GROMACS .gro file of C-alpha atoms in nm:
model
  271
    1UNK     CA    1   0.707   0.902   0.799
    2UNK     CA    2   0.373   0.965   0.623
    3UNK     CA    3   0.197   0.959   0.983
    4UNK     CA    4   0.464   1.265   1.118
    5UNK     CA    5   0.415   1.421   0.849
    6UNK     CA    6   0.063   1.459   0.879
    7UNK     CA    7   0.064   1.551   1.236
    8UNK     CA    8   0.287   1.801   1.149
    9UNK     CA    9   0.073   1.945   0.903
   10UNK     CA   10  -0.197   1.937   1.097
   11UNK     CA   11  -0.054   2.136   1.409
   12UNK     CA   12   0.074   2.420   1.100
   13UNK     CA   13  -0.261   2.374   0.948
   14UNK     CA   14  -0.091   2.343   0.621
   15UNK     CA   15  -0.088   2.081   0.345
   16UNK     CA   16   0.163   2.130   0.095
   17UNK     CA   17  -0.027   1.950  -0.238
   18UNK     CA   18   0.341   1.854  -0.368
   19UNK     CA   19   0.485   1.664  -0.043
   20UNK     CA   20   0.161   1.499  -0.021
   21UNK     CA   21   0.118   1.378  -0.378
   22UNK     CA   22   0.463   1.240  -0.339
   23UNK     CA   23   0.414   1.060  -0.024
   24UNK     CA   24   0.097   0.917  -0.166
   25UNK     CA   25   0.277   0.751  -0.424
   26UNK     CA   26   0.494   0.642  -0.202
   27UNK     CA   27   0.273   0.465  -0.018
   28UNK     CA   28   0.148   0.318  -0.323
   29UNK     CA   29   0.512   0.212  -0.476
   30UNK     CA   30   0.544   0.044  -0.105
   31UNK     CA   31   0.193  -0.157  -0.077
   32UNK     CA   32  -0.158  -0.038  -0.229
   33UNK     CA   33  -0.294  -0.077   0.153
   34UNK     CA   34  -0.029   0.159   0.208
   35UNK     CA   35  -0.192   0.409  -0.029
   36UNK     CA   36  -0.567   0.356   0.066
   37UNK     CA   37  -0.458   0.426   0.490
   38UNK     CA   38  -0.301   0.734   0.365
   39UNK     CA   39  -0.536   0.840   0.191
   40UNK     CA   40  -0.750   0.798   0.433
   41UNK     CA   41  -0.522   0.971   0.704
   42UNK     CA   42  -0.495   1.222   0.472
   43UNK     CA   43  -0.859   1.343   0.435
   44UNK     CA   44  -0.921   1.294   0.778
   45UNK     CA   45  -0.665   1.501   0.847
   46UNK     CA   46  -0.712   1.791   0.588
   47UNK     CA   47  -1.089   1.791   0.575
   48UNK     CA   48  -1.276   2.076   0.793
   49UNK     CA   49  -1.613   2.120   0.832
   50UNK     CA   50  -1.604   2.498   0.853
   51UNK     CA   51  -1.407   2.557   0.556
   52UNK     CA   52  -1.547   2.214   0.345
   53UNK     CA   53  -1.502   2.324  -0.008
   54UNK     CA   54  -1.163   2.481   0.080
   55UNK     CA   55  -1.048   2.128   0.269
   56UNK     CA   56  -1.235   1.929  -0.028
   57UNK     CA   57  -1.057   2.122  -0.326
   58UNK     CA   58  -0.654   2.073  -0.163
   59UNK     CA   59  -0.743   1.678  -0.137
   60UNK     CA   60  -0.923   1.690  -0.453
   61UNK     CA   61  -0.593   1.864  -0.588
   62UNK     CA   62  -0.318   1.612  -0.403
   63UNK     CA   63  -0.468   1.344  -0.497
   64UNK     CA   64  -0.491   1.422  -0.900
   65UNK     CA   65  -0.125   1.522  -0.842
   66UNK     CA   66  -0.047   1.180  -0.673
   67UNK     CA   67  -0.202   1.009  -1.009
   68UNK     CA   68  -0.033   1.235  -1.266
   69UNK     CA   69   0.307   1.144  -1.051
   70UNK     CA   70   0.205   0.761  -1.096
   71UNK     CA   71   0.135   0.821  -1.480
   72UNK     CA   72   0.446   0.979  -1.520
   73UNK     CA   73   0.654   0.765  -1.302
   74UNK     CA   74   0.449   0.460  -1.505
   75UNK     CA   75   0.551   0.624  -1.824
   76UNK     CA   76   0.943   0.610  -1.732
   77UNK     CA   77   0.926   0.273  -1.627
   78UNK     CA   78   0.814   0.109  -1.929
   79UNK     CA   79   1.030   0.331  -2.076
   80UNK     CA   80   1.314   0.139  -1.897
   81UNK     CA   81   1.203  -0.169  -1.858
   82UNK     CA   82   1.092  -0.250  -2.229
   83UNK     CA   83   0.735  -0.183  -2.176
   84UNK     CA   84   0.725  -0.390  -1.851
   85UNK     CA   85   0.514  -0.179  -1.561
   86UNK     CA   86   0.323  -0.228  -1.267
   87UNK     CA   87   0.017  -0.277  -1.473
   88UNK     CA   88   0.127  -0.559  -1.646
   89UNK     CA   89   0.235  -0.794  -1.356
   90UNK     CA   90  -0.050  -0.664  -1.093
   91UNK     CA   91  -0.349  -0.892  -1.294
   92UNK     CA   92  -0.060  -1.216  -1.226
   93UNK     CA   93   0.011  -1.092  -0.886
   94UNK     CA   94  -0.284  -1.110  -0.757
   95UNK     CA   95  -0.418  -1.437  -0.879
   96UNK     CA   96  -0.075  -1.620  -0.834
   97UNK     CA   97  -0.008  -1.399  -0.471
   98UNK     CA   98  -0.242  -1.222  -0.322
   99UNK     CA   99  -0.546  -1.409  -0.348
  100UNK     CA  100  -0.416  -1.719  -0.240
  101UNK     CA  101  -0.333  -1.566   0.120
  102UNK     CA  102  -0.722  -1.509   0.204
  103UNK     CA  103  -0.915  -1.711   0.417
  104UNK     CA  104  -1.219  -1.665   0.605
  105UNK     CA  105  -1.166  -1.614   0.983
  106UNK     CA  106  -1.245  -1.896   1.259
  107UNK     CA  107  -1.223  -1.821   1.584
  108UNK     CA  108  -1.141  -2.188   1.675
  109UNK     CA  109  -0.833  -2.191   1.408
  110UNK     CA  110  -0.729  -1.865   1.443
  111UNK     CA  111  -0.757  -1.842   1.804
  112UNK     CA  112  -0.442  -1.687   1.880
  113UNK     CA  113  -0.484  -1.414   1.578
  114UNK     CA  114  -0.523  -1.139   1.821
  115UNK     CA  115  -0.223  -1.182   2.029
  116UNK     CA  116  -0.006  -1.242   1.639
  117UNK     CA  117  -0.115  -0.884   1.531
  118UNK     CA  118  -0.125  -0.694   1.850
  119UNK     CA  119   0.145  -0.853   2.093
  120UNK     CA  120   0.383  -1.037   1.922
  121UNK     CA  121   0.510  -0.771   1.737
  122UNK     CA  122   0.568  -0.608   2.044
  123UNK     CA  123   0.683  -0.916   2.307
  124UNK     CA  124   0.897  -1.138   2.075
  125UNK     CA  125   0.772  -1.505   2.159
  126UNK     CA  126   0.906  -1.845   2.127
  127UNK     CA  127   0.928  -1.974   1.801
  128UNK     CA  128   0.983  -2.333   1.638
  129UNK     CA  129   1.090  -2.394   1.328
  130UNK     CA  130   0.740  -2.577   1.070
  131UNK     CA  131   0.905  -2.632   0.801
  132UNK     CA  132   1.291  -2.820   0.763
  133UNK     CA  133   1.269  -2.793   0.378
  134UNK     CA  134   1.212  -2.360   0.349
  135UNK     CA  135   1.376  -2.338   0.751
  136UNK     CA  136   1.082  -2.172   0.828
  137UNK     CA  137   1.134  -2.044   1.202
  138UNK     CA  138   0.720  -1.892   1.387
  139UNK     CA  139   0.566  -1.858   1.654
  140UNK     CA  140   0.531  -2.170   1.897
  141UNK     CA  141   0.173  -2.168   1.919
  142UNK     CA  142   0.209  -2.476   2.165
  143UNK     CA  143   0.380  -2.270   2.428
  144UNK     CA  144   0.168  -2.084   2.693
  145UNK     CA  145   0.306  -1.683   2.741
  146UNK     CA  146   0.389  -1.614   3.058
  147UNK     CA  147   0.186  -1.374   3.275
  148UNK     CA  148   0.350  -1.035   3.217
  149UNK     CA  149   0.309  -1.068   2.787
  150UNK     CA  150  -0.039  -1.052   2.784
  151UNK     CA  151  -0.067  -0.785   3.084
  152UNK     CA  152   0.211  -0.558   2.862
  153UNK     CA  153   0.068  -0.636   2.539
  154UNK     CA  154  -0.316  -0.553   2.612
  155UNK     CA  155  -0.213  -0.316   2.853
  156UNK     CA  156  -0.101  -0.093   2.582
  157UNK     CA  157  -0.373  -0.172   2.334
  158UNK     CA  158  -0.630  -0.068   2.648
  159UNK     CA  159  -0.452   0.267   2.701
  160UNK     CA  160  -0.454   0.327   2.286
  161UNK     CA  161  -0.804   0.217   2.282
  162UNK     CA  162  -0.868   0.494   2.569
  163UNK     CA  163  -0.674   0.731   2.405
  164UNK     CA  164  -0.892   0.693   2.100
  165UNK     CA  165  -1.255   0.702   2.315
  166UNK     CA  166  -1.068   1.040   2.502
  167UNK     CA  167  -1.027   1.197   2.132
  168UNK     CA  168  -1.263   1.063   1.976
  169UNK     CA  169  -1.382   1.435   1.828
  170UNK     CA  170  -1.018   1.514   1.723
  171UNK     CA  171  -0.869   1.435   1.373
  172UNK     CA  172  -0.523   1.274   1.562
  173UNK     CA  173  -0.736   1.016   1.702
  174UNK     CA  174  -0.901   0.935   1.414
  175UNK     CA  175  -0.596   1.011   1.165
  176UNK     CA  176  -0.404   0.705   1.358
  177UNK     CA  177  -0.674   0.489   1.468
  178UNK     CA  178  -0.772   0.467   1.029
  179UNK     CA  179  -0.474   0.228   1.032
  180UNK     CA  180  -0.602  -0.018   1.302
  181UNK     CA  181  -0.904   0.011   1.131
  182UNK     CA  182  -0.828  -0.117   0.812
  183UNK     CA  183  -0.589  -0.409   0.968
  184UNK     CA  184  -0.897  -0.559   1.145
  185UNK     CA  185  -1.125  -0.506   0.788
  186UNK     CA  186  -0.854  -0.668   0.574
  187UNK     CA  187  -0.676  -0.953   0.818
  188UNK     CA  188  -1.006  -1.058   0.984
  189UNK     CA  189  -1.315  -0.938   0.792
  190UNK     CA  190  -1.189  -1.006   0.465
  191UNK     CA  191  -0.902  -1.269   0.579
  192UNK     CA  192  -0.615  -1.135   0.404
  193UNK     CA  193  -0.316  -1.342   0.536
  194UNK     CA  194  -0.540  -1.616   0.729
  195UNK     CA  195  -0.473  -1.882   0.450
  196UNK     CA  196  -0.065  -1.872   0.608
  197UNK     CA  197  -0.197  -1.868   0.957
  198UNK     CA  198   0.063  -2.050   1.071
  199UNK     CA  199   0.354  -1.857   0.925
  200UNK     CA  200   0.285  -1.631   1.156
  201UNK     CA  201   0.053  -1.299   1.104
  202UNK     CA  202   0.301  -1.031   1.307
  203UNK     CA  203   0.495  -0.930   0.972
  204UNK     CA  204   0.201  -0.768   0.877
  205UNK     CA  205   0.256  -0.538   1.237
  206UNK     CA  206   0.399  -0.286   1.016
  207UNK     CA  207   0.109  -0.113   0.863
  208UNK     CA  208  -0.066  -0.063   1.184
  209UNK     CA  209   0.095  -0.127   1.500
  210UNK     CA  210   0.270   0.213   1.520
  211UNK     CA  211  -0.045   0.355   1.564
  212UNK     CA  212  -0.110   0.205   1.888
  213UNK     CA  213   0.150   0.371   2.088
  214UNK     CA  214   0.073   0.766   1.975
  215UNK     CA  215  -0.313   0.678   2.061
  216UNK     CA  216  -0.193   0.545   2.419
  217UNK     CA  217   0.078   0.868   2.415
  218UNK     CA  218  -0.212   1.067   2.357
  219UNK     CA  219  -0.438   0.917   2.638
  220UNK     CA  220  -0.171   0.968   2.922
  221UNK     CA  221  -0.072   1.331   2.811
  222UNK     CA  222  -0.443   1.476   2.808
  223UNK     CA  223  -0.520   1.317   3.166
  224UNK     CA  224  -0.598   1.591   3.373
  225UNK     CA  225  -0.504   1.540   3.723
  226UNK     CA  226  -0.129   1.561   3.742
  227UNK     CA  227  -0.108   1.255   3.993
  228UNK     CA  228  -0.294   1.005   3.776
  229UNK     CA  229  -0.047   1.126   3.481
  230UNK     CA  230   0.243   1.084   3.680
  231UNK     CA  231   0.136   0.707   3.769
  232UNK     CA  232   0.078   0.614   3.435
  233UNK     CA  233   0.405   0.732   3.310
  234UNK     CA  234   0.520   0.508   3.579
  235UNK     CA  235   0.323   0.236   3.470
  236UNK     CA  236   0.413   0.281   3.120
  237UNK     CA  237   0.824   0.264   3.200
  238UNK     CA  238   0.765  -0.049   3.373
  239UNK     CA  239   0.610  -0.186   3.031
  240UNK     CA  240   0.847  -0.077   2.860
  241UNK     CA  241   1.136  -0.141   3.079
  242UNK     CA  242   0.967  -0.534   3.081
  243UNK     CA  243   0.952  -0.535   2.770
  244UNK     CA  244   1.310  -0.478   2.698
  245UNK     CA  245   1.425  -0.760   2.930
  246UNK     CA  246   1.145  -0.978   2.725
  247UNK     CA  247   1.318  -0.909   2.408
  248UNK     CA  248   1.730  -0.866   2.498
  249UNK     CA  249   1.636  -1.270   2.625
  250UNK     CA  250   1.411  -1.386   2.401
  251UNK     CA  251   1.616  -1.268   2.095
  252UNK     CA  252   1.915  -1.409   2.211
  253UNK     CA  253   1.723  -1.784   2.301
  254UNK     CA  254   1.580  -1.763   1.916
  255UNK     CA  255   1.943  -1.680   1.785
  256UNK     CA  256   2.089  -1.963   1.944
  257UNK     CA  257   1.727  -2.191   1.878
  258UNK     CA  258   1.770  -2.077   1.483
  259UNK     CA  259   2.171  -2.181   1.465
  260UNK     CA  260   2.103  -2.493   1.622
  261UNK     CA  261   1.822  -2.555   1.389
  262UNK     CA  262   2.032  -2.478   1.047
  263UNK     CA  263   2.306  -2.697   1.224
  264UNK     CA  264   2.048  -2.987   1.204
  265UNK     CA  265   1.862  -2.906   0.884
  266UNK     CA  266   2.239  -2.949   0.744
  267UNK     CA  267   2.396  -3.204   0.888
  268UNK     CA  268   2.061  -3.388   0.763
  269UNK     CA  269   2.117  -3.271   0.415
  270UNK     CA  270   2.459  -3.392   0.423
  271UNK     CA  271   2.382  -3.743   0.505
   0.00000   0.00000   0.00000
């Protein structure tokens, strides 16, 4: 939502400082990484260099009207909750949560990181259920993926990345490839997530991996010669079309895998 909206604001050339302080907190109320990629969507999308105190001053502006919405909307919370806010669990959260989830990256354990945050989300995969006592149902790391899931899934991160290189002096390129950005920073610079490597990485696909298919969109539509365009739409409908098939089957297979599996996990209670 906070991605259309910006695109649309950016083809009126108009940022309206009370949507965009609202969708800001938003963004914050959903996930603090929420708010920083938004912000940072934001300004890349609202700053211009030709008019740079103009550009400056409406950020400047939505953003002090995002914090006076989160001081207000902090204020009637504690009003509500007996004086219980954000503020006074995030200290506890983030020992007790957050922190606990980081790890630093190894390529030999986290080998198969890439294809969790990129094609996974995408392709679902096998899975195998890790843990009997929480039924915890992931990705079967153990299982090769047949040909076509790597040649779909990279195939569309090539075409996003070429879309990005093709407008690479445009503020869409930029404004979608922020959220890629930050995914690789926080999930494999800092390690955010690593320490449950093995509960699987593609819930995180969220933030990000919408970003990957405007970038490609973008790539195919500003090809030039008509012929080329027309093959790569053709190209991308058979991705698409396989992976349709990929998921219809593979969704059914884990339905049936996971019913199985809570069969067994209960039956084994039981005795």
């Amino acid at each position: 939502m906070s991605a259309g909206y910006l695109q649309k604001s950016r083809d009126l050339a108009s940022f309206s400082v009370i949507t965009g302080a609202f969708l800001a907190l938003l963004n914050f109320g959903v996930t603090s990484t929420n708010l920083i990629t938004f912000t940072g969507a934001l300004f890349i999308s609202i700053f211009d260099p030709g008019q740079r105190k103009k550009t400056l001053t409406r950020f400047a502006v939505i953003m002090i009207g995002s914090l006076l919405l989160l001081i207000a909307f902090t204020g009637l919370q504690y009003a509500m909750f007996s004086g219980r806010t954000w503020i006074s669990n995030l200290e506890g959260g983030m020992s007790n949560g957050a922190l606990r989830y980081v790890s630093p990256f190894s390529f030999a354990q986290h080998s198969s990181l890439f294809n969790m945050l990129t094609v996974n989300p995408v392709l679902t995969p096998n899975v195998i259920l890790i843990d009997p006592g929480i039924v915890a149902f992931v990705t079967d790391l153990n299982k090769p993926y047949p040909l076509y899931v790597p040649i779909v899934g990279f195939g569309l991160i090539f075409m996003a990345l070429l879309g990005f290189i093709k407008g690479v002096r445009t503020r869409e390129a930029w404004s979608m490839a922020i959220y890629v950005l930050f995914a690789f920073l926080l999930h494999v610079v800092v390690g955010f997530g690593l320490a449950a490597y093995k509960y699987d990485m593609y819930l995180y696909a969220g933030h990000y991996l919408f970003a990957f298919f405007p970038l490609a969109a973008g790539f195919v539509r500003d090809v030039v010669n008509r012929t080329v365009q027309k093959i790569l739409v053709v190209l991308l409908s058979l991705l698409v079309l396989t992976t349709l098939a990929n998921n219809i089957v593979k969704h059914y297979s884990t339905l049936d895998y996971i019913k199985s599996a809570y069969t067994e996990v209960i039956n084994f209670s039981d005795k």
